[in-house]
Amino acid sequence: MNKKYDAIIIGAGVIGCPIAYELCKMGYKTLNVDKNPDAGEGSTAGSCAIVRAHYSTADGVALAYEGFKYWLDWENYLDNVQDEKGLAKYMNTGSLLLKSEGHDWKKVKKNYDEVGVKYEEWDNEKIKQMVPPVDLHKFWPVTRPEDPKFYDEPTEFLEGGIFCPEGGYMNDPALSAHNIMRAAEAKGGEFMFNAEVVDIRSENNRVVGITLKDGTQIDAPIVVNVGGPHSYKINKMAKGVWEGCNIKTKALRHEVMYCPSPDDYDYLNEGYHISDGDIACYARPEVGNTFLIGSEDPKCDPQEWVDPDEFYAGKGGPGRDNQLTEAQWKAQCYRWAKRIPTLPVPNQPKGVVDLYDCSDDWIPVYDKSDLDGFYMAVGTSGNQYKNAPVVGKMMAGLINACEKEGLDHDKTPFQFKYQYTGRVMNVGFFSRKREINKNSSFSVNG
Amino acid sequence: MKIFVCVKHVPDSAATIVVRDKNQIDDKITFLLNPYDEYAVTEAVKLKKNLIQNGASSSLGQAQQSNQIEIIAVSLGTSDAEKTVRSAMEMGADRGILIKTDDRHQDSITTAKALKAAIEQDCSNQVACEDQSKEQEPAIIFTGRESIDMGGMQTMFRLGAYFNFPVVNNVVKFAPDVNFSVNRKVIVETLTEGGGRDVYEITLPCIIGAGRGLNTPIYPTFPDVVKARKREIKILTLSDLLKGSESDNKGAKTEIIDLELFAEKRTPKSIKGNASQIAKEIVKILKEEAKVI
Ligand SMILES: Cc1cc2nc3c(=O)[nH]c(=O)nc-3n(C[C@H](O)[C@H](O)[C@H](O)COP(=O)(O)OP(=O)(O)OC[C@H]3O[C@@H](n4cnc5c(N)ncnc54)[C@H](O)[C@@H]3O)c2cc1C
């Protein structure tokens, strides 16, 4: 006899764990299945875990802003659960968005006003005072170090920035997923590791369960795809699901660099998260007084869409496998080193390479599917870590409304009320059936 | 005064090495400045600064001295090794010389001969030292204590033998003598096996093999990168350089017959228990298995 659950969640990353947690709180008997050995060991482990509110849509801003409240109140969110590994910590450094041609900051500001996000406008002088080693020259447009224009002397200056005192990062993303797993377990949730899902079984257009690589079958009337960069592979396992999505997902390779802070600058304790569209980089502090430098994927950089299984197995060769490349190391570090001219750039690349589960418009798909009982929280596009706890609640609400209250979400989209900001979110915004959202920045900024 | 730094373009220690055709590594990985050579370059830069500040090299003014003390990075390697020479220049070398070859594998005999020939050629071509009697000679040659790809630890000794200069390897402390301007002596400390230290007093010219911990490598900033772009790298070819010389085609040329990965599989194990049990276990492993404490 197959084991039975009310809901099976494929994936135990930072999105899969809170979905289980919220469903458990509603009385569902859940099982998370993950092929990795522990929670948060997928792309969550490689995440920069930055928590910031600037998005190009008001809905994006609202979702992120709601998320802040959960990170700020982490222990309560977890219902004070114990985790033998300790608790991840939210570092509320504040977040600075430099005004540049690389970001539609005017739109961001309008969204902040609409949602009620607290912010201050800083002029260059104020930024210099708060971030002493910064050079506020305008380096736009973004180029690569192989291009001689990269070394052109800048002549103009940026026009200040927008600072949000709320914002920062979680210091250990994998641990944060582990914490939520322990919280879910305390509410009756179960987790199964080293278990790869190879098939989604269905009958009469209704999901009935999953099959693992070793042949084990587990049954549930609800299955949720939270497979991160593998999401498209899982959607393809379920009958008609992939075909029924207008918005598709793919895995995009992304490198993040660790570069030491200049000796005379205590970035770890005094620095902010900074988003800098002028050089297409973002940065946040990391232990060891290090700058963690991510890329906003400018047009001039190569985009590598890869097979996630090959990538994680270290296959595909330089630029496609899970090793940093020297060219990208130089591109990201030198871009950042223009902004911080005293930044020392080591010869040996150090950092992480992981995958974004990218949707066609860089906005996630939080939705049901064309197969009854099959749901998905996918297409997180490198920017949904910060929203994970809210997404958990929203997905659990959506699943419950469809399964228990007979809601036809495709016809009458589920309306989700945010607990803290009180705003009502039309979850149809994240529909798999949507047309590509032209308002999107088509980048990690969502 | 000319300070030479010999640098090697080696595979990134973090790269996944794949053996091809039995005796080569797949070279589509990142290659960079040999990590020990980073200490060598940094020490050369520190020495130059020190000599300028203390006016130890002559009675000339500081500005003139800075022109007269020159750091030259030299490398034998394939054309992509130019990047490594450039890295050394970004770290503070004034100029670079790349001795180009098509064959990535060069043994320590050929390497030492090539480096010597290039250094001698540079010294006879240019008069940059204030001490006319010594102009045909390098003042000091820095190398790393070994290259991390071959780990042979021979090149600096062969170079010393060919030049007839004293060689000290695995140097962890280096300083010019207080009377350097008069006696041209340097005081160096080396790490010996078993953790002991030997102290040497050497008269220039000499060869110094930089060991780990000699200094904290100076990494380049963006302005350093921009400055280094404008400086020259002279390209020589190995065959031209050794042509007609006694060393042309002579001497042992080692060949790699078989290449095997040292550690093909990593076998991580997890340490369980409470914090103090885990800490005890880690200390035990570091002492007994890794033997590093
Ligand atoms: C380099 C990088 C930097 C980022 N920086 C930020 C940031 O600063 N801020 C931010 O908000 N977001 C950021 N993100 C995005 C964020 O980290 C992700 O959106 C989030 O971690 C995704 O979580 P997840 O649970 O959906 O996916 P994952 O953590 O990848 O979890 C999916 C899980 O599913 C499992 N799985 C897949 N297929 C199967 C199968 N067939 N059977 C069983 N299990 C399976 C995997 O093993 C994996 O554990 C970043 C992402 C990356 C890659």
PDB file of N, CA and C in Angstrom, chain A residues 22 51-55 57-74 77 90 111-112 115-118 166-167 384-394 416-425 430:
ATOM      1  N   GLU A  22       2.659  26.412   6.290  1.00  0.00           N
ATOM      2  CA  GLU A  22       1.332  27.039   6.333  1.00  0.00           C
ATOM      3  C   GLU A  22       0.223  26.004   6.134  1.00  0.00           C
ATOM      4  N   VAL A  51      17.036  41.145   1.095  1.00  0.00           N
ATOM      5  CA  VAL A  51      15.650  41.505   1.357  1.00  0.00           C
ATOM      6  C   VAL A  51      15.529  42.996   1.076  1.00  0.00           C
ATOM      7  N   ARG A  52      14.924  43.336  -0.061  1.00  0.00           N
ATOM      8  CA  ARG A  52      14.784  44.751  -0.441  1.00  0.00           C
ATOM      9  C   ARG A  52      13.433  44.923  -1.116  1.00  0.00           C
ATOM     10  N   ALA A  53      12.955  46.164  -1.164  1.00  0.00           N
ATOM     11  CA  ALA A  53      11.583  46.363  -1.635  1.00  0.00           C
ATOM     12  C   ALA A  53      11.498  46.915  -3.046  1.00  0.00           C
ATOM     13  N   HIS A  54      12.629  47.307  -3.652  1.00  0.00           N
ATOM     14  CA  HIS A  54      12.453  47.984  -4.924  1.00  0.00           C
ATOM     15  C   HIS A  54      12.195  47.009  -6.076  1.00  0.00           C
ATOM     16  N   TYR A  55      10.983  47.093  -6.561  1.00  0.00           N
ATOM     17  CA  TYR A  55      10.541  46.312  -7.716  1.00  0.00           C
ATOM     18  C   TYR A  55       9.890  47.267  -8.699  1.00  0.00           C
ATOM     19  N   THR A  57       7.077  46.827 -10.217  1.00  0.00           N
ATOM     20  CA  THR A  57       5.612  46.856 -10.166  1.00  0.00           C
ATOM     21  C   THR A  57       5.190  47.108  -8.716  1.00  0.00           C
ATOM     22  N   ALA A  58       4.043  47.769  -8.529  1.00  0.00           N
ATOM     23  CA  ALA A  58       3.559  48.051  -7.171  1.00  0.00           C
ATOM     24  C   ALA A  58       3.267  46.740  -6.444  1.00  0.00           C
ATOM     25  N   ASP A  59       2.746  45.746  -7.174  1.00  0.00           N
ATOM     26  CA  ASP A  59       2.474  44.462  -6.541  1.00  0.00           C
ATOM     27  C   ASP A  59       3.761  43.806  -6.054  1.00  0.00           C
ATOM     28  N   GLY A  60       4.812  43.942  -6.853  1.00  0.00           N
ATOM     29  CA  GLY A  60       6.110  43.392  -6.467  1.00  0.00           C
ATOM     30  C   GLY A  60       6.614  44.065  -5.199  1.00  0.00           C
ATOM     31  N   VAL A  61       6.487  45.383  -5.153  1.00  0.00           N
ATOM     32  CA  VAL A  61       6.928  46.140  -3.976  1.00  0.00           C
ATOM     33  C   VAL A  61       6.122  45.715  -2.750  1.00  0.00           C
ATOM     34  N   ALA A  62       4.816  45.592  -2.934  1.00  0.00           N
ATOM     35  CA  ALA A  62       3.945  45.269  -1.802  1.00  0.00           C
ATOM     36  C   ALA A  62       4.282  43.893  -1.223  1.00  0.00           C
ATOM     37  N   LEU A  63       4.507  42.945  -2.109  1.00  0.00           N
ATOM     38  CA  LEU A  63       4.830  41.586  -1.667  1.00  0.00           C
ATOM     39  C   LEU A  63       6.133  41.583  -0.870  1.00  0.00           C
ATOM     40  N   ALA A  64       7.137  42.275  -1.394  1.00  0.00           N
ATOM     41  CA  ALA A  64       8.429  42.315  -0.712  1.00  0.00           C
ATOM     42  C   ALA A  64       8.318  43.033   0.631  1.00  0.00           C
ATOM     43  N   TYR A  65       7.557  44.102   0.639  1.00  0.00           N
ATOM     44  CA  TYR A  65       7.436  44.890   1.867  1.00  0.00           C
ATOM     45  C   TYR A  65       6.734  44.076   2.955  1.00  0.00           C
ATOM     46  N   GLU A  66       5.740  43.318   2.540  1.00  0.00           N
ATOM     47  CA  GLU A  66       5.069  42.415   3.479  1.00  0.00           C
ATOM     48  C   GLU A  66       6.094  41.415   4.038  1.00  0.00           C
ATOM     49  N   GLY A  67       6.962  40.933   3.159  1.00  0.00           N
ATOM     50  CA  GLY A  67       7.962  39.938   3.552  1.00  0.00           C
ATOM     51  C   GLY A  67       8.886  40.432   4.657  1.00  0.00           C
ATOM     52  N   PHE A  68       9.251  41.709   4.606  1.00  0.00           N
ATOM     53  CA  PHE A  68      10.134  42.282   5.632  1.00  0.00           C
ATOM     54  C   PHE A  68       9.675  41.916   7.029  1.00  0.00           C
ATOM     55  N   LYS A  69       8.345  42.036   7.203  1.00  0.00           N
ATOM     56  CA  LYS A  69       7.789  41.892   8.548  1.00  0.00           C
ATOM     57  C   LYS A  69       8.059  40.482   9.101  1.00  0.00           C
ATOM     58  N   TYR A  70       8.067  39.515   8.203  1.00  0.00           N
ATOM     59  CA  TYR A  70       8.328  38.142   8.637  1.00  0.00           C
ATOM     60  C   TYR A  70       9.780  37.975   9.061  1.00  0.00           C
ATOM     61  N   TRP A  71      10.701  38.527   8.265  1.00  0.00           N
ATOM     62  CA  TRP A  71      12.123  38.374   8.597  1.00  0.00           C
ATOM     63  C   TRP A  71      12.445  39.112   9.896  1.00  0.00           C
ATOM     64  N   LEU A  72      11.810  40.287  10.059  1.00  0.00           N
ATOM     65  CA  LEU A  72      12.060  41.087  11.264  1.00  0.00           C
ATOM     66  C   LEU A  72      11.559  40.367  12.511  1.00  0.00           C
ATOM     67  N   ASP A  73      10.577  39.505  12.306  1.00  0.00           N
ATOM     68  CA  ASP A  73       9.938  38.843  13.443  1.00  0.00           C
ATOM     69  C   ASP A  73      10.146  37.329  13.336  1.00  0.00           C
ATOM     70  N   TRP A  74      11.355  36.943  12.960  1.00  0.00           N
ATOM     71  CA  TRP A  74      11.692  35.574  12.563  1.00  0.00           C
ATOM     72  C   TRP A  74      11.278  34.529  13.604  1.00  0.00           C
ATOM     73  N   TYR A  77       7.623  34.150  13.806  1.00  0.00           N
ATOM     74  CA  TYR A  77       7.126  33.510  12.592  1.00  0.00           C
ATOM     75  C   TYR A  77       7.285  31.995  12.709  1.00  0.00           C
ATOM     76  N   TYR A  90      18.398  37.797  10.580  1.00  0.00           N
ATOM     77  CA  TYR A  90      18.121  38.867   9.621  1.00  0.00           C
ATOM     78  C   TYR A  90      18.987  40.078   9.956  1.00  0.00           C
ATOM     79  N   ASN A 111       5.960  53.491  -6.730  1.00  0.00           N
ATOM     80  CA  ASN A 111       5.462  52.263  -6.093  1.00  0.00           C
ATOM     81  C   ASN A 111       5.620  52.331  -4.570  1.00  0.00           C
ATOM     82  N   TYR A 112       6.742  52.878  -4.129  1.00  0.00           N
ATOM     83  CA  TYR A 112       6.973  53.031  -2.677  1.00  0.00           C
ATOM     84  C   TYR A 112       5.852  53.890  -2.078  1.00  0.00           C
ATOM     85  N   VAL A 115       2.539  51.993  -1.945  1.00  0.00           N
ATOM     86  CA  VAL A 115       2.467  50.913  -0.955  1.00  0.00           C
ATOM     87  C   VAL A 115       2.702  51.428   0.470  1.00  0.00           C
ATOM     88  N   GLY A 116       3.357  52.576   0.584  1.00  0.00           N
ATOM     89  CA  GLY A 116       3.651  53.123   1.910  1.00  0.00           C
ATOM     90  C   GLY A 116       4.988  52.661   2.466  1.00  0.00           C
ATOM     91  N   VAL A 117       5.932  52.387   1.575  1.00  0.00           N
ATOM     92  CA  VAL A 117       7.270  51.971   2.012  1.00  0.00           C
ATOM     93  C   VAL A 117       8.008  53.193   2.570  1.00  0.00           C
ATOM     94  N   LYS A 118       8.650  53.021   3.720  1.00  0.00           N
ATOM     95  CA  LYS A 118       9.422  54.125   4.310  1.00  0.00           C
ATOM     96  C   LYS A 118      10.721  54.300   3.523  1.00  0.00           C
ATOM     97  N   GLU A 166      14.537  49.993   6.125  1.00  0.00           N
ATOM     98  CA  GLU A 166      14.218  48.578   6.289  1.00  0.00           C
ATOM     99  C   GLU A 166      14.731  47.865   5.053  1.00  0.00           C
ATOM    100  N   GLY A 167      15.430  46.789   5.265  1.00  0.00           N
ATOM    101  CA  GLY A 167      16.022  46.057   4.143  1.00  0.00           C
ATOM    102  C   GLY A 167      17.360  45.527   4.589  1.00  0.00           C
ATOM    103  N   GLN A 384      13.071  35.917  -5.354  1.00  0.00           N
ATOM    104  CA  GLN A 384      11.921  35.627  -4.494  1.00  0.00           C
ATOM    105  C   GLN A 384      12.300  35.087  -3.119  1.00  0.00           C
ATOM    106  N   TYR A 385      13.585  35.023  -2.827  1.00  0.00           N
ATOM    107  CA  TYR A 385      13.962  34.573  -1.488  1.00  0.00           C
ATOM    108  C   TYR A 385      13.220  35.409  -0.447  1.00  0.00           C
ATOM    109  N   LYS A 386      13.290  36.713  -0.647  1.00  0.00           N
ATOM    110  CA  LYS A 386      12.753  37.662   0.328  1.00  0.00           C
ATOM    111  C   LYS A 386      11.271  37.467   0.575  1.00  0.00           C
ATOM    112  N   ASN A 387      10.573  36.900  -0.418  1.00  0.00           N
ATOM    113  CA  ASN A 387       9.121  36.761  -0.306  1.00  0.00           C
ATOM    114  C   ASN A 387       8.690  35.411   0.252  1.00  0.00           C
ATOM    115  N   ALA A 388       9.658  34.526   0.485  1.00  0.00           N
ATOM    116  CA  ALA A 388       9.326  33.131   0.774  1.00  0.00           C
ATOM    117  C   ALA A 388       8.227  32.933   1.827  1.00  0.00           C
ATOM    118  N   PRO A 389       8.345  33.566   2.998  1.00  0.00           N
ATOM    119  CA  PRO A 389       7.302  33.305   4.008  1.00  0.00           C
ATOM    120  C   PRO A 389       5.905  33.763   3.557  1.00  0.00           C
ATOM    121  N   VAL A 390       5.856  34.896   2.844  1.00  0.00           N
ATOM    122  CA  VAL A 390       4.554  35.382   2.360  1.00  0.00           C
ATOM    123  C   VAL A 390       4.015  34.426   1.290  1.00  0.00           C
ATOM    124  N   VAL A 391       4.914  33.983   0.415  1.00  0.00           N
ATOM    125  CA  VAL A 391       4.504  33.069  -0.651  1.00  0.00           C
ATOM    126  C   VAL A 391       3.949  31.779  -0.035  1.00  0.00           C
ATOM    127  N   GLY A 392       4.578  31.317   1.046  1.00  0.00           N
ATOM    128  CA  GLY A 392       4.085  30.110   1.736  1.00  0.00           C
ATOM    129  C   GLY A 392       2.631  30.284   2.132  1.00  0.00           C
ATOM    130  N   LYS A 393       2.361  31.426   2.727  1.00  0.00           N
ATOM    131  CA  LYS A 393       1.008  31.699   3.203  1.00  0.00           C
ATOM    132  C   LYS A 393       0.037  31.856   2.024  1.00  0.00           C
ATOM    133  N   MET A 394       0.496  32.562   0.996  1.00  0.00           N
ATOM    134  CA  MET A 394      -0.350  32.829  -0.166  1.00  0.00           C
ATOM    135  C   MET A 394      -0.679  31.527  -0.905  1.00  0.00           C
ATOM    136  N   PHE A 416      -5.705  37.527  -1.896  1.00  0.00           N
ATOM    137  CA  PHE A 416      -4.960  37.210  -0.674  1.00  0.00           C
ATOM    138  C   PHE A 416      -4.707  38.490   0.113  1.00  0.00           C
ATOM    139  N   LYS A 417      -5.125  38.459   1.369  1.00  0.00           N
ATOM    140  CA  LYS A 417      -4.937  39.663   2.196  1.00  0.00           C
ATOM    141  C   LYS A 417      -3.643  39.543   2.994  1.00  0.00           C
ATOM    142  N   TYR A 418      -2.777  40.542   2.807  1.00  0.00           N
ATOM    143  CA  TYR A 418      -1.517  40.541   3.553  1.00  0.00           C
ATOM    144  C   TYR A 418      -1.792  40.802   5.031  1.00  0.00           C
ATOM    145  N   GLN A 419      -1.126  40.014   5.865  1.00  0.00           N
ATOM    146  CA  GLN A 419      -1.342  40.080   7.300  1.00  0.00           C
ATOM    147  C   GLN A 419      -0.878  41.415   7.890  1.00  0.00           C
ATOM    148  N   TYR A 420       0.245  41.945   7.390  1.00  0.00           N
ATOM    149  CA  TYR A 420       0.823  43.127   8.031  1.00  0.00           C
ATOM    150  C   TYR A 420       0.413  44.436   7.349  1.00  0.00           C
ATOM    151  N   THR A 421       0.540  44.461   6.033  1.00  0.00           N
ATOM    152  CA  THR A 421       0.236  45.731   5.367  1.00  0.00           C
ATOM    153  C   THR A 421      -1.251  45.866   5.067  1.00  0.00           C
ATOM    154  N   GLY A 422      -1.993  44.788   5.212  1.00  0.00           N
ATOM    155  CA  GLY A 422      -3.436  44.841   5.025  1.00  0.00           C
ATOM    156  C   GLY A 422      -3.869  44.954   3.568  1.00  0.00           C
ATOM    157  N   ARG A 423      -2.906  45.038   2.648  1.00  0.00           N
ATOM    158  CA  ARG A 423      -3.207  45.159   1.234  1.00  0.00           C
ATOM    159  C   ARG A 423      -3.780  43.843   0.701  1.00  0.00           C
ATOM    160  N   VAL A 424      -4.633  43.941  -0.295  1.00  0.00           N
ATOM    161  CA  VAL A 424      -5.182  42.719  -0.891  1.00  0.00           C
ATOM    162  C   VAL A 424      -4.486  42.472  -2.229  1.00  0.00           C
ATOM    163  N   MET A 425      -3.967  41.260  -2.364  1.00  0.00           N
ATOM    164  CA  MET A 425      -3.215  40.902  -3.570  1.00  0.00           C
ATOM    165  C   MET A 425      -4.083  40.036  -4.469  1.00  0.00           C
ATOM    166  N   PHE A 430       0.004  36.464 -10.762  1.00  0.00           N
ATOM    167  CA  PHE A 430       1.089  35.480 -10.945  1.00  0.00           C
ATOM    168  C   PHE A 430       0.652  34.295 -11.813  1.00  0.00           C
TER     169      PHE A 430
END
